[in-house]
Short mmCIF file of C-alpha atoms and ligand atoms in Angstrom, two decimals:
data_model
loop_
_atom_site.label_atom_id
_atom_site.label_comp_id
_atom_site.label_asym_id
_atom_site.label_seq_id
_atom_site.Cartn_x
_atom_site.Cartn_y
_atom_site.Cartn_z
CA MET A 539 32.48 151.00 119.93
CA LYS A 540 35.74 150.53 121.87
CA ILE A 541 35.47 148.55 125.09
CA MET A 542 38.42 147.88 127.36
CA GLN A 543 38.54 144.75 129.51
CA ASN A 544 38.71 146.89 132.64
CA ARG A 545 38.03 150.56 133.39
CA LEU A 546 39.30 151.57 136.82
CA ASP A 547 38.72 155.24 135.98
CA ARG A 548 34.93 154.70 136.04
CA MET A 549 35.08 153.69 139.69
CA PHE A 550 37.41 156.57 140.57
CA TYR A 551 35.16 159.22 139.02
CA SER A 552 32.08 157.81 140.76
CA TYR A 553 33.67 158.57 144.14
CA GLN A 554 36.18 161.21 143.06
CA LYS A 555 35.45 163.73 145.78
CA GLU A 556 35.81 161.19 148.61
CA PHE A 557 39.12 159.88 147.25
CA GLU A 558 40.56 163.34 146.69
CA GLU A 559 39.55 164.52 150.16
CA LYS A 560 41.12 161.44 151.72
CA ALA A 561 44.34 161.95 149.76
CA LEU A 562 44.62 165.56 150.96
CA GLU A 563 43.83 164.56 154.52
CA VAL A 564 46.68 162.03 154.53
CA LEU A 565 49.13 164.31 152.70
CA ARG A 566 48.47 167.07 155.21
CA SER A 567 48.74 164.78 158.24
CA GLY A 568 52.52 164.40 157.99
CA TRP A 569 52.29 160.63 158.73
CA TYR A 570 52.57 158.23 155.79
CA ILE A 571 53.22 154.63 156.82
CA LEU A 572 51.53 152.51 159.55
CA GLY A 573 49.40 155.10 161.30
CA ASP A 574 45.78 155.91 162.11
CA GLU A 575 44.42 155.16 158.64
CA VAL A 576 46.03 151.72 158.71
CA ASN A 577 44.73 151.02 162.22
CA GLU A 578 41.21 152.06 161.27
CA PHE A 579 41.27 150.13 158.02
CA GLU A 580 42.48 147.02 159.84
CA LYS A 581 39.58 147.30 162.29
CA GLU A 582 37.04 147.96 159.57
CA PHE A 583 38.22 145.16 157.31
CA ALA A 584 38.35 142.68 160.22
CA ASP A 585 34.75 143.68 161.01
CA TYR A 586 33.72 143.36 157.38
CA THR A 587 35.01 139.78 157.22
CA GLY A 588 33.87 138.90 160.73
CA LYS A 589 37.37 138.07 161.94
CA LYS A 590 39.03 139.39 165.09
CA TYR A 591 42.27 140.59 163.51
CA CYS A 592 43.43 142.12 160.26
CA VAL A 593 47.05 143.03 159.50
CA GLY A 594 47.73 145.30 156.53
CA LEU A 595 50.66 144.34 154.30
CA ALA A 596 52.36 145.58 151.14
CA SER A 597 50.77 143.09 148.70
CA GLY A 598 48.75 139.94 148.27
CA LEU A 599 51.89 137.92 147.55
CA ASP A 600 53.37 139.11 150.84
CA ALA A 601 50.16 138.07 152.63
CA LEU A 602 50.62 134.56 151.21
CA TRP A 603 54.31 133.95 151.78
CA ILE A 604 54.41 135.61 155.18
CA SER A 605 51.42 133.50 156.26
CA PHE A 606 53.19 130.27 155.29
CA ARG A 607 56.39 131.52 156.94
CA ILE A 608 54.58 132.26 160.21
CA LEU A 609 52.85 128.85 160.09
CA GLY A 610 56.33 127.31 159.94
CA ILE A 611 56.01 125.89 156.43
CA LYS A 612 59.43 125.30 154.94
CA SER A 613 61.65 123.23 152.70
CA GLY A 614 60.55 119.59 152.64
CA ASP A 615 56.90 120.47 153.33
CA GLU A 616 54.12 120.11 150.77
CA VAL A 617 51.21 122.44 150.21
CA ILE A 618 48.20 121.46 148.09
CA VAL A 619 46.94 124.08 145.65
CA GLN A 620 44.85 124.08 142.49
CA GLY A 621 46.77 123.92 139.22
CA ASN A 622 44.89 126.72 137.46
CA THR A 623 45.64 129.60 139.82
CA TYR A 624 47.50 132.86 139.38
CA ILE A 625 51.21 132.18 139.83
CA ALA A 626 51.39 134.36 142.96
CA SER A 627 49.52 131.64 144.90
CA VAL A 628 52.31 129.21 144.04
CA MET A 629 55.10 131.69 144.80
CA GLY A 630 53.59 132.20 148.25
CA ILE A 631 54.46 128.53 148.85
CA THR A 632 57.79 128.25 147.06
CA ILE A 633 59.36 131.44 148.48
CA ASN A 634 59.48 129.46 151.72
CA GLY A 635 61.17 126.50 150.03
CA ALA A 636 58.05 124.33 150.29
CA THR A 637 56.71 122.28 147.37
CA PRO A 638 53.38 123.00 145.69
CA ILE A 639 51.31 119.88 144.97
CA PHE A 640 48.87 120.70 142.21
CA VAL A 641 45.31 119.42 142.19
CA GLU A 642 43.07 119.76 139.15
CA PRO A 643 40.16 122.22 139.23
CA ASP A 644 36.48 121.34 138.98
CA GLU A 645 33.90 122.71 136.52
CA TYR A 646 33.65 125.86 138.61
CA PHE A 647 37.37 126.69 138.19
CA ASN A 648 38.06 125.97 141.89
CA LEU A 649 39.84 123.09 143.66
CA ASP A 650 38.22 119.74 142.80
CA VAL A 651 37.55 118.45 146.30
CA SER A 652 37.30 114.84 145.15
CA LYS A 653 40.97 114.93 144.08
CA ILE A 654 42.56 116.33 147.24
CA GLU A 655 42.92 113.23 149.41
CA GLU A 656 44.89 111.21 146.85
CA LYS A 657 47.59 113.92 146.98
CA ILE A 658 48.03 113.95 150.76
CA THR A 659 51.32 112.48 152.02
CA ASP A 660 53.11 112.64 155.35
CA LYS A 661 54.83 115.78 154.08
CA THR A 662 51.56 117.64 153.46
CA LYS A 663 51.22 120.57 155.84
CA ALA A 664 48.53 122.78 154.35
CA ILE A 665 45.94 123.37 151.66
CA LEU A 666 45.97 126.74 149.93
CA VAL A 667 42.38 127.37 148.85
CA VAL A 668 42.03 129.89 146.02
CA HIS A 669 38.58 131.36 145.51
CA LEU A 670 39.24 131.92 141.85
CA TYR A 671 37.55 134.65 139.80
CA GLY A 672 35.53 135.69 142.88
CA GLN A 673 33.59 132.51 143.59
CA ALA A 674 33.80 130.98 147.07
CA SER A 675 35.25 127.44 146.92
CA ASN A 676 33.37 124.37 148.10
CA MET A 677 34.54 124.83 151.70
CA LYS A 678 32.58 122.15 153.58
CA PRO A 679 34.44 119.11 152.15
CA ILE A 680 37.75 121.03 152.20
CA MET A 681 37.41 121.80 155.92
CA ASP A 682 36.41 118.18 156.62
CA ILE A 683 39.59 116.93 154.92
CA ALA A 684 41.78 119.51 156.68
CA ASN A 685 40.35 118.53 160.07
CA ARG A 686 40.70 114.81 159.37
CA TYR A 687 44.37 115.09 158.35
CA GLY A 688 45.33 117.95 160.67
CA LEU A 689 46.27 120.33 157.84
CA HIS A 690 46.47 124.10 157.91
CA ILE A 691 44.10 125.99 155.65
CA VAL A 692 45.27 129.23 154.10
CA GLU A 693 42.81 131.02 151.81
CA ASP A 694 43.86 133.09 148.82
CA CYS A 695 41.08 135.68 148.70
CA ALA A 696 42.86 138.04 146.31
CA GLN A 697 39.86 137.75 143.98
CA SER A 698 37.06 137.04 146.44
CA HIS A 699 36.56 139.96 148.86
CA GLY A 700 33.03 139.58 150.18
CA ALA A 701 32.25 136.20 148.57
CA ARG A 702 30.53 133.68 150.84
CA PHE A 703 30.16 129.92 151.14
CA ALA A 704 27.03 128.84 153.04
CA GLY A 705 26.73 132.40 154.33
CA GLN A 706 30.28 132.56 155.70
CA MET A 707 32.79 134.93 154.16
CA THR A 708 35.86 133.69 152.31
CA GLY A 709 39.03 134.20 154.30
CA THR A 710 37.35 133.16 157.56
CA PHE A 711 37.33 129.36 157.25
CA GLY A 712 40.98 128.53 157.72
CA ASP A 713 43.91 129.64 159.87
CA ILE A 714 44.59 132.73 157.75
CA GLY A 715 42.76 134.57 154.96
CA CYS A 716 45.05 136.41 152.52
CA PHE A 717 43.88 139.43 150.52
CA SER A 718 45.34 141.54 147.74
CA PHE A 719 44.25 145.12 147.16
CA TYR A 720 46.01 145.47 143.81
CA PRO A 721 44.10 148.19 141.89
CA SER A 722 42.11 145.81 139.66
CA LYS A 723 40.85 143.60 142.51
CA ASN A 724 37.26 144.09 143.65
CA LEU A 725 38.57 145.94 146.70
CA GLY A 726 41.52 147.65 145.04
CA ALA A 727 43.77 150.45 146.22
CA PHE A 728 45.56 152.97 143.97
CA GLY A 729 48.83 151.09 144.26
CA ASP A 730 49.97 147.87 145.89
CA ALA A 731 48.54 146.66 149.18
CA GLY A 732 47.41 143.47 150.88
CA ALA A 733 46.28 142.07 154.24
CA ILE A 734 45.64 138.95 156.26
CA VAL A 735 42.70 138.23 158.53
CA THR A 736 42.66 135.69 161.35
CA ASP A 737 41.08 134.90 164.72
CA ASN A 738 44.42 133.72 166.08
CA GLU A 739 45.96 136.47 168.21
CA LYS A 740 49.47 134.99 168.06
CA ILE A 741 49.42 134.75 164.26
CA ALA A 742 48.18 138.35 163.97
CA LYS A 743 50.86 139.54 166.36
CA ASP A 744 53.64 137.57 164.66
CA ILE A 745 52.68 138.87 161.22
CA SER A 746 52.46 142.47 162.40
CA VAL A 747 55.96 142.17 163.88
CA PHE A 748 57.31 140.37 160.80
CA ARG A 749 56.06 143.07 158.40
CA ASN A 750 58.14 145.73 160.13
CA TYR A 751 61.64 144.21 160.10
CA GLY A 752 60.66 141.89 162.92
CA SER A 753 60.42 144.74 165.39
CA GLU A 754 57.63 145.49 167.79
CA LYS A 755 59.46 148.40 169.32
CA ARG A 756 61.50 150.60 167.02
CA TYR A 757 65.10 149.37 166.59
CA HIS A 758 64.47 146.34 168.84
CA ASN A 759 64.36 143.50 166.30
CA LYS A 760 63.15 140.13 167.60
CA ILE A 761 63.31 138.15 164.38
CA VAL A 762 64.53 138.56 160.79
CA GLY A 763 61.43 139.98 159.16
CA ALA A 764 60.62 141.90 156.02
CA ASN A 765 59.45 145.33 155.01
CA SER A 766 55.85 144.69 154.08
CA ARG A 767 54.18 147.77 155.50
CA ILE A 768 51.07 149.37 154.08
CA ASP A 769 50.92 153.09 153.30
CA GLU A 770 48.54 155.44 155.07
CA ILE A 771 47.28 156.79 151.77
CA GLN A 772 46.40 153.33 150.43
CA ALA A 773 44.73 152.38 153.71
CA GLY A 774 42.75 155.64 153.51
CA PHE A 775 41.63 154.91 149.96
CA LEU A 776 40.68 151.38 150.98
CA ARG A 777 38.53 152.75 153.81
CA VAL A 778 36.67 154.91 151.31
CA LYS A 779 36.19 152.01 148.93
CA LEU A 780 35.25 149.48 151.62
CA LYS A 781 32.20 151.62 152.48
CA HIS A 782 30.99 151.14 148.91
CA LEU A 783 32.22 147.58 148.36
CA ASP A 784 28.85 145.85 148.61
CA LYS A 785 27.40 148.25 146.04
CA LEU A 786 30.43 147.78 143.77
CA ILE A 787 29.99 144.00 143.96
CA LYS A 788 26.23 144.28 143.39
CA GLU A 789 26.80 146.17 140.19
CA ARG A 790 29.24 143.57 138.88
CA GLU A 791 26.64 140.96 139.75
CA ASN A 792 24.00 142.81 137.70
CA THR A 793 26.27 142.93 134.67
CA CYS A 794 27.08 139.22 135.02
CA GLU A 795 23.43 138.24 135.45
CA LYS A 796 22.79 140.02 132.19
CA TYR A 797 25.69 138.14 130.54
CA LEU A 798 24.36 134.85 131.92
CA SER A 799 20.82 135.41 130.72
CA LYS A 800 21.55 136.98 127.34
CA LEU A 801 24.74 135.34 126.06
CA ASN A 802 23.62 132.57 123.76
CA ASN A 803 26.13 130.88 121.50
CA ASP A 804 26.86 127.14 121.17
CA LYS A 805 30.55 127.90 120.83
CA ILE A 806 30.89 129.19 124.39
CA ILE A 807 30.42 127.70 127.86
CA LEU A 808 29.21 130.12 130.53
CA PRO A 809 30.55 130.13 134.10
CA GLN A 810 28.64 128.13 136.72
CA ILE A 811 28.02 128.78 140.41
CA TYR A 812 27.90 126.23 143.27
CA SER A 813 24.52 126.14 144.99
CA ASP A 814 26.11 127.14 148.35
CA SER A 815 28.44 129.89 147.07
CA THR A 816 28.18 133.51 146.16
CA HIS A 817 30.23 134.85 143.29
CA THR A 818 31.57 138.41 143.49
CA TRP A 819 32.63 138.33 139.86
CA HIS A 820 36.23 139.46 139.93
CA GLN A 821 36.19 138.05 136.40
CA PHE A 822 33.47 136.70 134.12
CA VAL A 823 35.23 133.75 132.52
CA ILE A 824 33.77 131.86 129.59
CA ARG A 825 35.27 128.85 127.82
CA SER A 826 35.46 128.11 124.12
CA GLU A 827 37.17 125.48 121.98
CA GLU A 828 37.70 128.34 119.54
CA ARG A 829 39.03 130.71 122.17
CA ASP A 830 41.86 132.23 120.12
CA GLU A 831 39.56 132.90 117.14
CA LEU A 832 36.96 134.41 119.48
CA LEU A 833 39.55 136.67 121.09
CA LYS A 834 40.67 137.96 117.70
CA TYR A 835 37.07 138.33 116.43
CA LEU A 836 36.20 140.45 119.50
CA ASP A 837 39.41 142.46 119.25
CA ASP A 838 38.63 143.27 115.59
CA ARG A 839 35.27 144.64 116.77
CA GLY A 840 36.78 146.84 119.51
CA ILE A 841 36.15 144.50 122.45
CA LYS A 842 39.21 143.74 124.57
CA THR A 843 39.38 140.51 126.56
CA ILE A 844 42.09 138.91 128.73
CA ILE A 845 43.13 135.30 129.34
CA HIS A 846 43.37 134.38 133.03
CA TYR A 847 45.80 132.60 132.65
CA PRO A 848 47.48 131.59 129.39
CA ILE A 849 50.32 129.58 131.03
CA PRO A 850 49.52 127.47 134.09
CA PRO A 851 52.16 127.82 136.85
CA HIS A 852 53.55 124.28 136.38
CA LEU A 853 54.35 125.07 132.72
CA SER A 854 55.87 128.49 133.42
CA GLU A 855 59.61 128.92 133.00
CA ALA A 856 59.89 129.75 136.69
CA TYR A 857 58.65 126.29 137.72
CA GLN A 858 60.49 124.05 135.32
CA TYR A 859 62.49 122.84 138.33
CA LEU A 860 59.36 121.11 139.66
CA ASN A 861 59.57 118.85 136.62
CA ILE A 862 55.83 118.63 136.02
CA LYS A 863 55.51 117.95 132.31
CA LYS A 864 52.83 119.11 129.89
CA GLY A 865 49.99 116.59 129.95
CA MET A 866 50.24 115.88 133.68
CA LEU A 867 47.47 118.32 134.58
CA PRO A 868 45.14 118.00 131.58
CA ILE A 869 42.15 119.91 132.98
CA THR A 870 44.32 122.81 134.16
CA GLU A 871 46.04 122.88 130.78
CA LYS A 872 42.73 122.68 128.91
CA TYR A 873 41.45 125.68 130.84
CA SER A 874 44.54 127.69 129.91
CA GLU A 875 43.71 127.00 126.26
CA THR A 876 39.96 127.72 126.44
CA VAL A 877 39.24 130.41 129.05
CA LEU A 878 38.50 134.03 128.21
CA SER A 879 37.59 136.89 130.56
CA LEU A 880 35.01 139.29 129.15
CA PRO A 881 35.06 143.03 129.85
CA LEU A 882 33.80 143.66 133.38
CA TYR A 883 34.06 146.77 135.51
CA TYR A 884 32.12 149.05 137.79
CA GLY A 885 30.33 151.64 135.69
CA MET A 886 29.82 149.54 132.55
CA THR A 887 26.96 151.11 130.57
CA ASN A 888 23.97 149.21 129.18
CA GLU A 889 25.06 150.25 125.74
CA GLU A 890 28.44 148.58 126.30
CA SER A 891 27.08 145.31 127.69
CA ASP A 892 24.42 145.17 124.95
CA TYR A 893 27.11 145.57 122.31
CA ILE A 894 29.34 142.86 123.85
CA ILE A 895 26.42 140.42 124.03
CA LYS A 896 25.28 141.14 120.48
CA ILE A 897 28.76 140.67 119.03
CA ILE A 898 29.48 137.45 120.98
CA ASN A 899 26.11 135.95 120.01
CA LYS A 900 27.00 136.51 116.36
CA PHE A 901 30.35 134.69 116.60
C1 LIG B 1555 46.37 139.22 142.49
C2 LIG B 1555 46.53 137.88 143.07
C3 LIG B 1555 47.54 137.58 144.00
C4 LIG B 1555 48.67 138.51 144.31
O1 LIG B 1555 48.33 139.75 144.79
P1 LIG B 1555 49.36 140.97 144.61
O2 LIG B 1555 48.76 142.03 145.47
O3 LIG B 1555 49.41 141.32 143.17
O4 LIG B 1555 50.68 140.52 145.14
C5 LIG B 1555 47.55 136.32 144.56
N1 LIG B 1555 46.65 135.39 144.24
C6 LIG B 1555 45.67 135.63 143.35
C7 LIG B 1555 44.68 134.56 143.06
C8 LIG B 1555 45.59 136.87 142.72
O5 LIG B 1555 44.62 137.09 141.82
#
């Protein structure tokens, strides 16, 4: 059997007719960027999260860096972020000239809340909370710290659409929630797209002006902005998919519950979930001291896996200028050497998950 790590085609074919009708509708409308589909999607996604405002953008990275820009975070400022995140989280900070201050993750792959306070200085302006792999972070202590020190909270929800902490949706705790709709994300478009959600009217307004060359009225530019607009066709696709999102997440959950109950091998550590969080399973990430052997063993048997992420941001070539040497973030580094993401996608068959489980248990 051949099993890919992800199969976006399965999701497409499940809702093929709806996507194709939406595509034709937009193509025939004669209006392709920032129009009715975008307005409706923004309303529907704001409602889904429970926030007042949503602003559609061109990508998740744009959502991050534009959020920090609008919050006034700049060169000389520090932003706390977990060491083991996708590098886009860090670029969202450094594009603005600010400095990322890395905190080690906990056993759940999210920010270790007991290690935040020791990193706070008088330059600290914000905490970027990443709900990694789809699990809501431990938000109660994070919000307590942010309130005590007067820090902004920006949430990177690129992997956590719909995940909740104590019943409240990720992206709604802090000043701004940032989302990516890259095709492989749980709420993915058929191209690049992103968005922010917020209850702050001024932030929503400023970001919607910024995304369109800093103009509210055509050719009247108030500030130097960017082009980070979202296409009508992507917004239309996202509206179709948003209607089914809870079902899409539920199915991932079923697959992962099966993994959790049936995977049984001393050489692997299964993912854990905080008692107050829900996990929407963007990835099912196991750990193994023999990760590289396991990856090859699975590959030889037709099962493709991916490492999220093999090089932590502080060790990437791009961030050598930060001068954070190997060994300075041992837990983050250990994760990069031991994590492995198993195949996981909407439409995985029982036959496929049975095969994956059987093969891993024999490793
Ligand atoms: C995907 C991702 C991003 C970036 O989103 P893009 O839409 O690809 O720019 C940011 N942070 C995390 C954690 C991600 O997984």
